[in-house]
Amino acid sequence: MQDMKGETMIRIFKTIDGKIHQVEEASEGCWLALTDPTATEIFEVARKYHIEVDDLRAPLDEEERSRIEVEDDYTLIIVDTPILEERGEKDWYGTIPLSIIVTDEIIITVCLEDTSVLGRFMDGRVRNFYTYMKTRFILQILYKNASMFLHYLRIIDKKSEEVEEKLQESTKNKELIELLELEKSLVYFTTSLRSNEIVLEKLLKVERIKQYPDDTDLLEDVIIENKQAIEMANVYSGILSGMTDAFASIVSNNLNIVMKFLATVTIVMSIPTMIFSAYGMNVNLKGMPFASHPEGFAIVIVLSLLLSLIVAFIFSKKNLF
């Protein structure tokens, strides 16, 4: 099934001879990956695998909350996954819902757009991944999801350091806005990670998701990885919040320094202006100093410059420059 651009909206994958392959027809032990499916595709999958249409549509709503629901014919798991989006020629970070639907026959994932988490499985870059081992597949998705949060959090930290260097000399709001955008991304991440943590805790109690001995360690790793991401997001969020407040004051102080410099220069430059304005008045020249002197013009210029230099020297001593 394809969209207008020719991109397959429903992709079917199956592990054959230990390797992941994209196949044309779904069979038992397959993985159906739905990316921004159309209404027709949703109805077809819902009818074929006896899944509620609303459950298939749920992850297409960006505001959908993370949760687990156990139905008669399937189990629905919805978590938030991190995404990279481009706004104003810059990369920013957010989250969107990702659902995992497990039936007796196959496993289905539904997401609004392609994500780097699922892309690793599609490209065969995940070791010990088999589409027919549904429990392990779920845990591997959740583990890679938590790892991707950590990866993006480290990138956000590096970006904040780059913006920090620019802000030290900045008098504009551009860098502050960048910090606020990064802080907003951290808020999204923290909220999503906490919601995912609740899902992981409930996953421990779902009997239908069989936990084999080999998968127990993986589930523990998923929970630990998610907790680390939460802690890291909280730390970075606190640092970024304090940094934003501090640099807001720095930007304001930089602007005050510029204004002080301009005011000082204006005062120094006003001295020659006052003198020249006095000589330009329509009055009797006999009352003006050096008016009759052959070198009067040069003397007035030199005196004006000397007075300006003296005032500039006084201001420099008072650190007004």
PDB file of C-alpha atoms in Angstrom:
ATOM      1  CA  MET A   1       0.000   0.000   0.000  1.00  0.00           C
ATOM      2  CA  GLN A   2       1.435   3.344  -1.038  1.00  0.00           C
ATOM      3  CA  ASP A   3       0.787   7.027  -0.517  1.00  0.00           C
ATOM      4  CA  MET A   4       0.833   9.736  -3.172  1.00  0.00           C
ATOM      5  CA  LYS A   5       4.618  10.053  -2.938  1.00  0.00           C
ATOM      6  CA  GLY A   6       5.114   6.355  -3.543  1.00  0.00           C
ATOM      7  CA  GLU A   7       6.191   5.628   0.047  1.00  0.00           C
ATOM      8  CA  THR A   8       4.761   2.422   1.470  1.00  0.00           C
ATOM      9  CA  MET A   9       2.374   3.204   4.305  1.00  0.00           C
ATOM     10  CA  ILE A  10       2.109  -0.412   5.454  1.00  0.00           C
ATOM     11  CA  ARG A  11       5.350  -2.351   5.441  1.00  0.00           C
ATOM     12  CA  ILE A  12       5.519  -6.022   6.349  1.00  0.00           C
ATOM     13  CA  PHE A  13       8.679  -7.518   7.832  1.00  0.00           C
ATOM     14  CA  LYS A  14       9.584 -11.056   8.743  1.00  0.00           C
ATOM     15  CA  THR A  15      12.638 -12.775  10.102  1.00  0.00           C
ATOM     16  CA  ILE A  16      13.815 -15.381   7.598  1.00  0.00           C
ATOM     17  CA  ASP A  17      16.982 -17.412   8.215  1.00  0.00           C
ATOM     18  CA  GLY A  18      17.911 -15.129  11.090  1.00  0.00           C
ATOM     19  CA  LYS A  19      17.700 -11.919   9.000  1.00  0.00           C
ATOM     20  CA  ILE A  20      14.972  -9.292   8.648  1.00  0.00           C
ATOM     21  CA  HIS A  21      13.263  -9.144   5.256  1.00  0.00           C
ATOM     22  CA  GLN A  22      10.465  -6.992   3.876  1.00  0.00           C
ATOM     23  CA  VAL A  23       7.764  -9.220   2.421  1.00  0.00           C
ATOM     24  CA  GLU A  24       4.621  -8.657   0.382  1.00  0.00           C
ATOM     25  CA  GLU A  25       2.107 -10.773   2.300  1.00  0.00           C
ATOM     26  CA  ALA A  26       1.527 -10.944   6.043  1.00  0.00           C
ATOM     27  CA  SER A  27       1.690 -14.294   7.801  1.00  0.00           C
ATOM     28  CA  GLU A  28       2.040 -15.551  11.348  1.00  0.00           C
ATOM     29  CA  GLY A  29       5.139 -14.193  13.053  1.00  0.00           C
ATOM     30  CA  CYS A  30       5.275 -11.051  10.898  1.00  0.00           C
ATOM     31  CA  TRP A  31       5.610  -7.410  11.875  1.00  0.00           C
ATOM     32  CA  LEU A  32       3.238  -4.866  10.301  1.00  0.00           C
ATOM     33  CA  ALA A  33       4.667  -1.334  10.417  1.00  0.00           C
ATOM     34  CA  LEU A  34       1.990   1.317   9.783  1.00  0.00           C
ATOM     35  CA  THR A  35       3.279   4.847   9.206  1.00  0.00           C
ATOM     36  CA  ASP A  36       0.611   7.555   9.004  1.00  0.00           C
ATOM     37  CA  PRO A  37      -1.878   5.078   7.519  1.00  0.00           C
ATOM     38  CA  THR A  38      -4.943   6.195   5.581  1.00  0.00           C
ATOM     39  CA  ALA A  39      -8.481   5.559   6.825  1.00  0.00           C
ATOM     40  CA  THR A  40      -8.878   2.730   4.289  1.00  0.00           C
ATOM     41  CA  GLU A  41      -5.703   1.005   5.476  1.00  0.00           C
ATOM     42  CA  ILE A  42      -6.765   1.320   9.098  1.00  0.00           C
ATOM     43  CA  PHE A  43     -10.148  -0.259   8.388  1.00  0.00           C
ATOM     44  CA  GLU A  44      -8.528  -3.112   6.435  1.00  0.00           C
ATOM     45  CA  VAL A  45      -6.095  -3.964   9.245  1.00  0.00           C
ATOM     46  CA  ALA A  46      -8.833  -3.584  11.889  1.00  0.00           C
ATOM     47  CA  ARG A  47     -11.151  -5.972  10.024  1.00  0.00           C
ATOM     48  CA  LYS A  48      -8.470  -8.558   9.284  1.00  0.00           C
ATOM     49  CA  TYR A  49      -7.004  -8.763  12.796  1.00  0.00           C
ATOM     50  CA  HIS A  50     -10.153  -7.916  14.830  1.00  0.00           C
ATOM     51  CA  ILE A  51      -8.748  -4.696  16.279  1.00  0.00           C
ATOM     52  CA  GLU A  52     -10.815  -1.692  17.279  1.00  0.00           C
ATOM     53  CA  VAL A  53     -10.450   1.139  14.753  1.00  0.00           C
ATOM     54  CA  ASP A  54     -10.060   3.698  17.540  1.00  0.00           C
ATOM     55  CA  ASP A  55      -7.105   1.763  18.950  1.00  0.00           C
ATOM     56  CA  LEU A  56      -5.385   1.812  15.561  1.00  0.00           C
ATOM     57  CA  ARG A  57      -6.086   5.537  15.191  1.00  0.00           C
ATOM     58  CA  ALA A  58      -4.976   6.437  18.729  1.00  0.00           C
ATOM     59  CA  PRO A  59      -1.241   7.025  18.027  1.00  0.00           C
ATOM     60  CA  LEU A  60      -2.124   9.333  15.117  1.00  0.00           C
ATOM     61  CA  ASP A  61      -3.203  11.911  17.706  1.00  0.00           C
ATOM     62  CA  GLU A  62      -0.093  13.747  18.932  1.00  0.00           C
ATOM     63  CA  GLU A  63      -1.746  14.373  22.310  1.00  0.00           C
ATOM     64  CA  GLU A  64      -2.534  10.697  22.952  1.00  0.00           C
ATOM     65  CA  ARG A  65      -1.342   9.540  26.396  1.00  0.00           C
ATOM     66  CA  SER A  66       0.871   6.521  27.048  1.00  0.00           C
ATOM     67  CA  ARG A  67      -1.049   3.492  28.304  1.00  0.00           C
ATOM     68  CA  ILE A  68      -1.614  -0.279  28.153  1.00  0.00           C
ATOM     69  CA  GLU A  69      -4.977  -1.849  27.329  1.00  0.00           C
ATOM     70  CA  VAL A  70      -5.662  -5.578  27.297  1.00  0.00           C
ATOM     71  CA  GLU A  71      -8.513  -6.601  24.982  1.00  0.00           C
ATOM     72  CA  ASP A  72      -9.897 -10.046  24.114  1.00  0.00           C
ATOM     73  CA  ASP A  73      -7.930 -10.484  20.877  1.00  0.00           C
ATOM     74  CA  TYR A  74      -4.952  -8.200  21.377  1.00  0.00           C
ATOM     75  CA  THR A  75      -2.902  -6.038  23.750  1.00  0.00           C
ATOM     76  CA  LEU A  76      -2.344  -2.346  23.024  1.00  0.00           C
ATOM     77  CA  ILE A  77       0.786  -0.544  24.267  1.00  0.00           C
ATOM     78  CA  ILE A  78       1.217   3.178  23.582  1.00  0.00           C
ATOM     79  CA  VAL A  79       4.415   5.035  24.489  1.00  0.00           C
ATOM     80  CA  ASP A  80       5.931   8.369  23.491  1.00  0.00           C
ATOM     81  CA  THR A  81       8.939   8.273  21.203  1.00  0.00           C
ATOM     82  CA  PRO A  82      11.393  11.138  20.521  1.00  0.00           C
ATOM     83  CA  ILE A  83      11.533  12.757  17.087  1.00  0.00           C
ATOM     84  CA  LEU A  84      13.746  15.277  15.353  1.00  0.00           C
ATOM     85  CA  GLU A  85      11.908  18.085  13.559  1.00  0.00           C
ATOM     86  CA  GLU A  86      13.149  21.029  11.514  1.00  0.00           C
ATOM     87  CA  ARG A  87      11.812  24.517  12.218  1.00  0.00           C
ATOM     88  CA  GLY A  88      13.375  27.711  10.870  1.00  0.00           C
ATOM     89  CA  GLU A  89      16.358  25.807   9.408  1.00  0.00           C
ATOM     90  CA  LYS A  90      17.177  24.451  12.881  1.00  0.00           C
ATOM     91  CA  ASP A  91      16.727  21.015  14.432  1.00  0.00           C
ATOM     92  CA  TRP A  92      14.397  20.765  17.410  1.00  0.00           C
ATOM     93  CA  TYR A  93      13.147  17.845  19.424  1.00  0.00           C
ATOM     94  CA  GLY A  94       9.695  16.644  20.381  1.00  0.00           C
ATOM     95  CA  THR A  95       7.722  13.471  21.017  1.00  0.00           C
ATOM     96  CA  ILE A  96       4.911  11.603  19.266  1.00  0.00           C
ATOM     97  CA  PRO A  97       2.932   8.505  20.275  1.00  0.00           C
ATOM     98  CA  LEU A  98       4.005   5.062  19.099  1.00  0.00           C
ATOM     99  CA  SER A  99       1.668   2.106  19.530  1.00  0.00           C
ATOM    100  CA  ILE A 100       2.540  -1.582  19.664  1.00  0.00           C
ATOM    101  CA  ILE A 101      -0.364  -3.977  19.142  1.00  0.00           C
ATOM    102  CA  VAL A 102       0.257  -7.633  19.914  1.00  0.00           C
ATOM    103  CA  THR A 103      -2.068 -10.344  18.627  1.00  0.00           C
ATOM    104  CA  ASP A 104      -1.717 -14.125  18.673  1.00  0.00           C
ATOM    105  CA  GLU A 105      -0.516 -14.029  15.062  1.00  0.00           C
ATOM    106  CA  ILE A 106       1.519 -10.873  14.524  1.00  0.00           C
ATOM    107  CA  ILE A 107       2.791  -7.643  16.022  1.00  0.00           C
ATOM    108  CA  ILE A 108       1.690  -4.257  14.661  1.00  0.00           C
ATOM    109  CA  THR A 109       3.281  -0.846  15.178  1.00  0.00           C
ATOM    110  CA  VAL A 110       1.506   2.401  14.334  1.00  0.00           C
ATOM    111  CA  CYS A 111       3.121   5.839  14.272  1.00  0.00           C
ATOM    112  CA  LEU A 112       2.435   9.213  12.697  1.00  0.00           C
ATOM    113  CA  GLU A 113       5.843   9.270  10.985  1.00  0.00           C
ATOM    114  CA  ASP A 114       8.962   7.184  10.531  1.00  0.00           C
ATOM    115  CA  THR A 115      11.078   7.179  13.669  1.00  0.00           C
ATOM    116  CA  SER A 116      14.724   6.371  14.208  1.00  0.00           C
ATOM    117  CA  VAL A 117      13.700   3.774  16.811  1.00  0.00           C
ATOM    118  CA  LEU A 118      11.758   1.571  14.386  1.00  0.00           C
ATOM    119  CA  GLY A 119      14.155   2.412  11.560  1.00  0.00           C
ATOM    120  CA  ARG A 120      16.893   0.445  13.336  1.00  0.00           C
ATOM    121  CA  PHE A 121      14.743  -2.686  13.323  1.00  0.00           C
ATOM    122  CA  MET A 122      13.736  -2.213   9.693  1.00  0.00           C
ATOM    123  CA  ASP A 123      17.374  -1.868   8.648  1.00  0.00           C
ATOM    124  CA  GLY A 124      18.418  -4.966  10.590  1.00  0.00           C
ATOM    125  CA  ARG A 125      20.702  -3.023  12.932  1.00  0.00           C
ATOM    126  CA  VAL A 126      19.361  -4.641  16.119  1.00  0.00           C
ATOM    127  CA  ARG A 127      21.023  -7.850  17.259  1.00  0.00           C
ATOM    128  CA  ASN A 128      18.973 -10.861  18.365  1.00  0.00           C
ATOM    129  CA  PHE A 129      15.834  -9.403  16.806  1.00  0.00           C
ATOM    130  CA  TYR A 130      13.221 -11.835  15.540  1.00  0.00           C
ATOM    131  CA  THR A 131       9.734 -10.779  14.468  1.00  0.00           C
ATOM    132  CA  TYR A 132       8.171 -13.988  15.801  1.00  0.00           C
ATOM    133  CA  MET A 133       9.556 -13.426  19.340  1.00  0.00           C
ATOM    134  CA  LYS A 134       6.903 -10.869  20.178  1.00  0.00           C
ATOM    135  CA  THR A 135       7.705 -10.303  23.872  1.00  0.00           C
ATOM    136  CA  ARG A 136      11.378  -9.714  23.184  1.00  0.00           C
ATOM    137  CA  PHE A 137      10.486  -7.486  20.231  1.00  0.00           C
ATOM    138  CA  ILE A 138       8.306  -5.285  22.494  1.00  0.00           C
ATOM    139  CA  LEU A 139      11.079  -4.987  25.079  1.00  0.00           C
ATOM    140  CA  GLN A 140      13.669  -4.255  22.397  1.00  0.00           C
ATOM    141  CA  ILE A 141      11.506  -1.435  21.016  1.00  0.00           C
ATOM    142  CA  LEU A 142      11.067   0.020  24.495  1.00  0.00           C
ATOM    143  CA  TYR A 143      14.791  -0.287  25.204  1.00  0.00           C
ATOM    144  CA  LYS A 144      15.787   1.401  21.942  1.00  0.00           C
ATOM    145  CA  ASN A 145      13.170   4.067  22.642  1.00  0.00           C
ATOM    146  CA  ALA A 146      14.691   4.892  26.049  1.00  0.00           C
ATOM    147  CA  SER A 147      18.180   4.823  24.508  1.00  0.00           C
ATOM    148  CA  MET A 148      17.070   7.271  21.816  1.00  0.00           C
ATOM    149  CA  PHE A 149      15.805   9.644  24.519  1.00  0.00           C
ATOM    150  CA  LEU A 150      19.259   9.501  26.127  1.00  0.00           C
ATOM    151  CA  HIS A 151      20.924  10.113  22.759  1.00  0.00           C
ATOM    152  CA  TYR A 152      18.809  13.200  22.048  1.00  0.00           C
ATOM    153  CA  LEU A 153      19.303  14.478  25.604  1.00  0.00           C
ATOM    154  CA  ARG A 154      23.079  14.442  25.095  1.00  0.00           C
ATOM    155  CA  ILE A 155      22.650  16.376  21.834  1.00  0.00           C
ATOM    156  CA  ILE A 156      20.453  18.943  23.605  1.00  0.00           C
ATOM    157  CA  ASP A 157      23.153  19.338  26.273  1.00  0.00           C
ATOM    158  CA  LYS A 158      25.810  19.995  23.598  1.00  0.00           C
ATOM    159  CA  LYS A 159      23.536  22.491  21.844  1.00  0.00           C
ATOM    160  CA  SER A 160      22.943  24.359  25.090  1.00  0.00           C
ATOM    161  CA  GLU A 161      26.731  24.665  25.577  1.00  0.00           C
ATOM    162  CA  GLU A 162      27.078  26.121  22.061  1.00  0.00           C
ATOM    163  CA  VAL A 163      24.329  28.655  22.732  1.00  0.00           C
ATOM    164  CA  GLU A 164      25.971  29.500  26.076  1.00  0.00           C
ATOM    165  CA  GLU A 165      29.178  30.535  24.313  1.00  0.00           C
ATOM    166  CA  LYS A 166      27.248  32.823  21.947  1.00  0.00           C
ATOM    167  CA  LEU A 167      25.239  34.389  24.759  1.00  0.00           C
ATOM    168  CA  GLN A 168      28.254  35.704  26.657  1.00  0.00           C
ATOM    169  CA  GLU A 169      28.727  38.494  24.104  1.00  0.00           C
ATOM    170  CA  SER A 170      25.164  38.746  22.810  1.00  0.00           C
ATOM    171  CA  THR A 171      22.772  41.679  23.184  1.00  0.00           C
ATOM    172  CA  LYS A 172      19.991  40.044  21.150  1.00  0.00           C
ATOM    173  CA  ASN A 173      17.167  37.658  21.989  1.00  0.00           C
ATOM    174  CA  LYS A 174      17.989  35.060  19.316  1.00  0.00           C
ATOM    175  CA  GLU A 175      20.138  32.888  21.572  1.00  0.00           C
ATOM    176  CA  LEU A 176      17.691  33.204  24.459  1.00  0.00           C
ATOM    177  CA  ILE A 177      14.897  31.952  22.209  1.00  0.00           C
ATOM    178  CA  GLU A 178      17.074  28.968  21.271  1.00  0.00           C
ATOM    179  CA  LEU A 179      17.549  28.170  24.963  1.00  0.00           C
ATOM    180  CA  LEU A 180      13.812  28.434  25.560  1.00  0.00           C
ATOM    181  CA  GLU A 181      13.162  26.030  22.667  1.00  0.00           C
ATOM    182  CA  LEU A 182      15.639  23.537  24.122  1.00  0.00           C
ATOM    183  CA  GLU A 183      14.040  23.933  27.543  1.00  0.00           C
ATOM    184  CA  LYS A 184      10.626  23.244  25.990  1.00  0.00           C
ATOM    185  CA  SER A 185      12.001  20.068  24.378  1.00  0.00           C
ATOM    186  CA  LEU A 186      13.252  18.917  27.773  1.00  0.00           C
ATOM    187  CA  VAL A 187       9.812  19.476  29.280  1.00  0.00           C
ATOM    188  CA  TYR A 188       8.273  17.303  26.540  1.00  0.00           C
ATOM    189  CA  PHE A 189      10.917  14.633  27.124  1.00  0.00           C
ATOM    190  CA  THR A 190      10.451  14.608  30.893  1.00  0.00           C
ATOM    191  CA  THR A 191       6.678  14.336  30.618  1.00  0.00           C
ATOM    192  CA  SER A 192       6.893  11.562  28.018  1.00  0.00           C
ATOM    193  CA  LEU A 193       9.501   9.583  29.956  1.00  0.00           C
ATOM    194  CA  ARG A 194       7.403   9.650  33.116  1.00  0.00           C
ATOM    195  CA  SER A 195       4.382   8.428  31.163  1.00  0.00           C
ATOM    196  CA  ASN A 196       6.488   5.667  29.636  1.00  0.00           C
ATOM    197  CA  GLU A 197       7.671   4.675  33.117  1.00  0.00           C
ATOM    198  CA  ILE A 198       4.063   4.065  34.181  1.00  0.00           C
ATOM    199  CA  VAL A 199       3.570   1.868  31.093  1.00  0.00           C
ATOM    200  CA  LEU A 200       6.692  -0.167  31.950  1.00  0.00           C
ATOM    201  CA  GLU A 201       5.455  -0.719  35.501  1.00  0.00           C
ATOM    202  CA  LYS A 202       2.091  -1.923  34.216  1.00  0.00           C
ATOM    203  CA  LEU A 203       3.838  -4.144  31.675  1.00  0.00           C
ATOM    204  CA  LEU A 204       5.219  -6.189  34.562  1.00  0.00           C
ATOM    205  CA  LYS A 205       1.660  -7.083  35.579  1.00  0.00           C
ATOM    206  CA  VAL A 206       0.304  -8.023  32.139  1.00  0.00           C
ATOM    207  CA  GLU A 207       0.076 -11.825  32.092  1.00  0.00           C
ATOM    208  CA  ARG A 208      -0.595 -12.013  28.365  1.00  0.00           C
ATOM    209  CA  ILE A 209       2.885 -10.602  27.668  1.00  0.00           C
ATOM    210  CA  LYS A 210       4.829 -13.730  28.559  1.00  0.00           C
ATOM    211  CA  GLN A 211       8.134 -13.008  30.211  1.00  0.00           C
ATOM    212  CA  TYR A 212      10.660 -15.682  29.392  1.00  0.00           C
ATOM    213  CA  PRO A 213      13.749 -15.997  31.610  1.00  0.00           C
ATOM    214  CA  ASP A 214      15.934 -14.509  28.864  1.00  0.00           C
ATOM    215  CA  ASP A 215      13.651 -11.473  28.633  1.00  0.00           C
ATOM    216  CA  THR A 216      13.641 -10.695  32.369  1.00  0.00           C
ATOM    217  CA  ASP A 217      17.077  -9.082  32.233  1.00  0.00           C
ATOM    218  CA  LEU A 218      16.071  -7.107  29.159  1.00  0.00           C
ATOM    219  CA  LEU A 219      12.974  -5.750  30.927  1.00  0.00           C
ATOM    220  CA  GLU A 220      15.141  -4.669  33.863  1.00  0.00           C
ATOM    221  CA  ASP A 221      17.502  -2.948  31.423  1.00  0.00           C
ATOM    222  CA  VAL A 222      14.545  -1.138  29.842  1.00  0.00           C
ATOM    223  CA  ILE A 223      13.346   0.151  33.223  1.00  0.00           C
ATOM    224  CA  ILE A 224      16.878   1.236  34.233  1.00  0.00           C
ATOM    225  CA  GLU A 225      17.485   2.956  30.886  1.00  0.00           C
ATOM    226  CA  ASN A 226      14.193   4.825  31.173  1.00  0.00           C
ATOM    227  CA  LYS A 227      14.970   5.931  34.737  1.00  0.00           C
ATOM    228  CA  GLN A 228      18.394   7.183  33.632  1.00  0.00           C
ATOM    229  CA  ALA A 229      16.732   9.184  30.862  1.00  0.00           C
ATOM    230  CA  ILE A 230      14.285  10.710  33.381  1.00  0.00           C
ATOM    231  CA  GLU A 231      17.116  11.688  35.732  1.00  0.00           C
ATOM    232  CA  MET A 232      19.179  13.131  32.904  1.00  0.00           C
ATOM    233  CA  ALA A 233      16.205  15.107  31.575  1.00  0.00           C
ATOM    234  CA  ASN A 234      15.515  16.507  35.052  1.00  0.00           C
ATOM    235  CA  VAL A 235      19.155  17.521  35.544  1.00  0.00           C
ATOM    236  CA  TYR A 236      19.445  19.148  32.115  1.00  0.00           C
ATOM    237  CA  SER A 237      16.090  20.871  32.566  1.00  0.00           C
ATOM    238  CA  GLY A 238      17.197  22.378  35.900  1.00  0.00           C
ATOM    239  CA  ILE A 239      20.538  23.499  34.453  1.00  0.00           C
ATOM    240  CA  LEU A 240      18.906  24.982  31.365  1.00  0.00           C
ATOM    241  CA  SER A 241      16.255  26.788  33.386  1.00  0.00           C
ATOM    242  CA  GLY A 242      18.901  28.418  35.603  1.00  0.00           C
ATOM    243  CA  MET A 243      21.043  29.192  32.557  1.00  0.00           C
ATOM    244  CA  THR A 244      18.130  30.886  30.794  1.00  0.00           C
ATOM    245  CA  ASP A 245      17.468  33.162  33.785  1.00  0.00           C
ATOM    246  CA  ALA A 246      21.156  33.967  34.179  1.00  0.00           C
ATOM    247  CA  PHE A 247      21.711  34.785  30.529  1.00  0.00           C
ATOM    248  CA  ALA A 248      18.554  36.880  30.373  1.00  0.00           C
ATOM    249  CA  SER A 249      20.284  39.104  32.936  1.00  0.00           C
ATOM    250  CA  ILE A 250      23.548  38.955  30.959  1.00  0.00           C
ATOM    251  CA  VAL A 251      21.842  40.067  27.749  1.00  0.00           C
ATOM    252  CA  SER A 252      20.203  42.934  29.628  1.00  0.00           C
ATOM    253  CA  ASN A 253      23.545  43.882  31.213  1.00  0.00           C
ATOM    254  CA  ASN A 254      25.321  43.761  27.828  1.00  0.00           C
ATOM    255  CA  LEU A 255      22.716  46.118  26.455  1.00  0.00           C
ATOM    256  CA  ASN A 256      23.217  48.497  29.407  1.00  0.00           C
ATOM    257  CA  ILE A 257      26.965  48.519  28.735  1.00  0.00           C
ATOM    258  CA  VAL A 258      26.373  49.425  25.098  1.00  0.00           C
ATOM    259  CA  MET A 259      23.948  52.195  26.060  1.00  0.00           C
ATOM    260  CA  LYS A 260      26.407  53.554  28.637  1.00  0.00           C
ATOM    261  CA  PHE A 261      29.179  53.625  26.027  1.00  0.00           C
ATOM    262  CA  LEU A 262      26.967  55.426  23.513  1.00  0.00           C
ATOM    263  CA  ALA A 263      25.874  57.985  26.124  1.00  0.00           C
ATOM    264  CA  THR A 264      29.528  58.687  27.053  1.00  0.00           C
ATOM    265  CA  VAL A 265      30.537  59.101  23.407  1.00  0.00           C
ATOM    266  CA  THR A 266      27.598  61.462  22.882  1.00  0.00           C
ATOM    267  CA  ILE A 267      28.714  63.675  25.797  1.00  0.00           C
ATOM    268  CA  VAL A 268      32.309  63.803  24.535  1.00  0.00           C
ATOM    269  CA  MET A 269      31.204  64.629  20.985  1.00  0.00           C
ATOM    270  CA  SER A 270      28.809  67.338  22.196  1.00  0.00           C
ATOM    271  CA  ILE A 271      31.675  69.561  23.483  1.00  0.00           C
ATOM    272  CA  PRO A 272      33.033  70.553  20.032  1.00  0.00           C
ATOM    273  CA  THR A 273      29.444  70.909  18.810  1.00  0.00           C
ATOM    274  CA  MET A 274      28.634  73.454  21.540  1.00  0.00           C
ATOM    275  CA  ILE A 275      31.771  75.476  20.806  1.00  0.00           C
ATOM    276  CA  PHE A 276      31.237  75.497  17.037  1.00  0.00           C
ATOM    277  CA  SER A 277      27.564  76.403  17.547  1.00  0.00           C
ATOM    278  CA  ALA A 278      28.586  79.434  19.621  1.00  0.00           C
ATOM    279  CA  TYR A 279      30.926  80.652  16.884  1.00  0.00           C
ATOM    280  CA  GLY A 280      28.233  80.087  14.299  1.00  0.00           C
ATOM    281  CA  MET A 281      25.801  82.481  15.988  1.00  0.00           C
ATOM    282  CA  ASN A 282      25.006  85.791  14.287  1.00  0.00           C
ATOM    283  CA  VAL A 283      26.696  88.059  16.906  1.00  0.00           C
ATOM    284  CA  ASN A 284      29.418  90.720  16.939  1.00  0.00           C
ATOM    285  CA  LEU A 285      32.780  89.048  16.353  1.00  0.00           C
ATOM    286  CA  LYS A 286      34.558  91.470  18.702  1.00  0.00           C
ATOM    287  CA  GLY A 287      33.146  89.609  21.687  1.00  0.00           C
ATOM    288  CA  MET A 288      34.298  86.168  20.480  1.00  0.00           C
ATOM    289  CA  PRO A 289      37.736  84.882  21.575  1.00  0.00           C
ATOM    290  CA  PHE A 290      40.280  84.566  18.753  1.00  0.00           C
ATOM    291  CA  ALA A 291      37.757  85.969  16.264  1.00  0.00           C
ATOM    292  CA  SER A 292      40.280  88.502  14.936  1.00  0.00           C
ATOM    293  CA  HIS A 293      43.341  86.268  15.267  1.00  0.00           C
ATOM    294  CA  PRO A 294      44.858  85.060  11.951  1.00  0.00           C
ATOM    295  CA  GLU A 295      44.987  81.477  13.270  1.00  0.00           C
ATOM    296  CA  GLY A 296      41.699  81.747  15.176  1.00  0.00           C
ATOM    297  CA  PHE A 297      40.024  78.883  13.349  1.00  0.00           C
ATOM    298  CA  ALA A 298      42.863  76.438  14.069  1.00  0.00           C
ATOM    299  CA  ILE A 299      43.050  77.573  17.717  1.00  0.00           C
ATOM    300  CA  VAL A 300      39.319  76.942  18.261  1.00  0.00           C
ATOM    301  CA  ILE A 301      39.603  73.490  16.656  1.00  0.00           C
ATOM    302  CA  VAL A 302      42.588  72.536  18.830  1.00  0.00           C
ATOM    303  CA  LEU A 303      40.904  73.835  22.024  1.00  0.00           C
ATOM    304  CA  SER A 304      37.740  71.840  21.219  1.00  0.00           C
ATOM    305  CA  LEU A 305      39.740  68.674  20.692  1.00  0.00           C
ATOM    306  CA  LEU A 306      41.708  69.243  23.904  1.00  0.00           C
ATOM    307  CA  LEU A 307      38.516  69.735  25.933  1.00  0.00           C
ATOM    308  CA  SER A 308      37.027  66.590  24.412  1.00  0.00           C
ATOM    309  CA  LEU A 309      40.162  64.584  25.197  1.00  0.00           C
ATOM    310  CA  ILE A 310      40.201  65.858  28.778  1.00  0.00           C
ATOM    311  CA  VAL A 311      36.554  64.873  29.294  1.00  0.00           C
ATOM    312  CA  ALA A 312      37.181  61.482  27.637  1.00  0.00           C
ATOM    313  CA  PHE A 313      40.170  60.920  29.968  1.00  0.00           C
ATOM    314  CA  ILE A 314      38.042  61.743  33.010  1.00  0.00           C
ATOM    315  CA  PHE A 315      35.290  59.363  31.845  1.00  0.00           C
ATOM    316  CA  SER A 316      37.830  56.588  31.209  1.00  0.00           C
ATOM    317  CA  LYS A 317      39.147  56.947  34.752  1.00  0.00           C
ATOM    318  CA  LYS A 318      35.585  56.449  35.995  1.00  0.00           C
ATOM    319  CA  ASN A 319      35.243  53.304  33.779  1.00  0.00           C
ATOM    320  CA  LEU A 320      32.496  54.879  31.722  1.00  0.00           C
ATOM    321  CA  PHE A 321      34.043  53.684  28.452  1.00  0.00           C
TER     322      PHE A 321
END
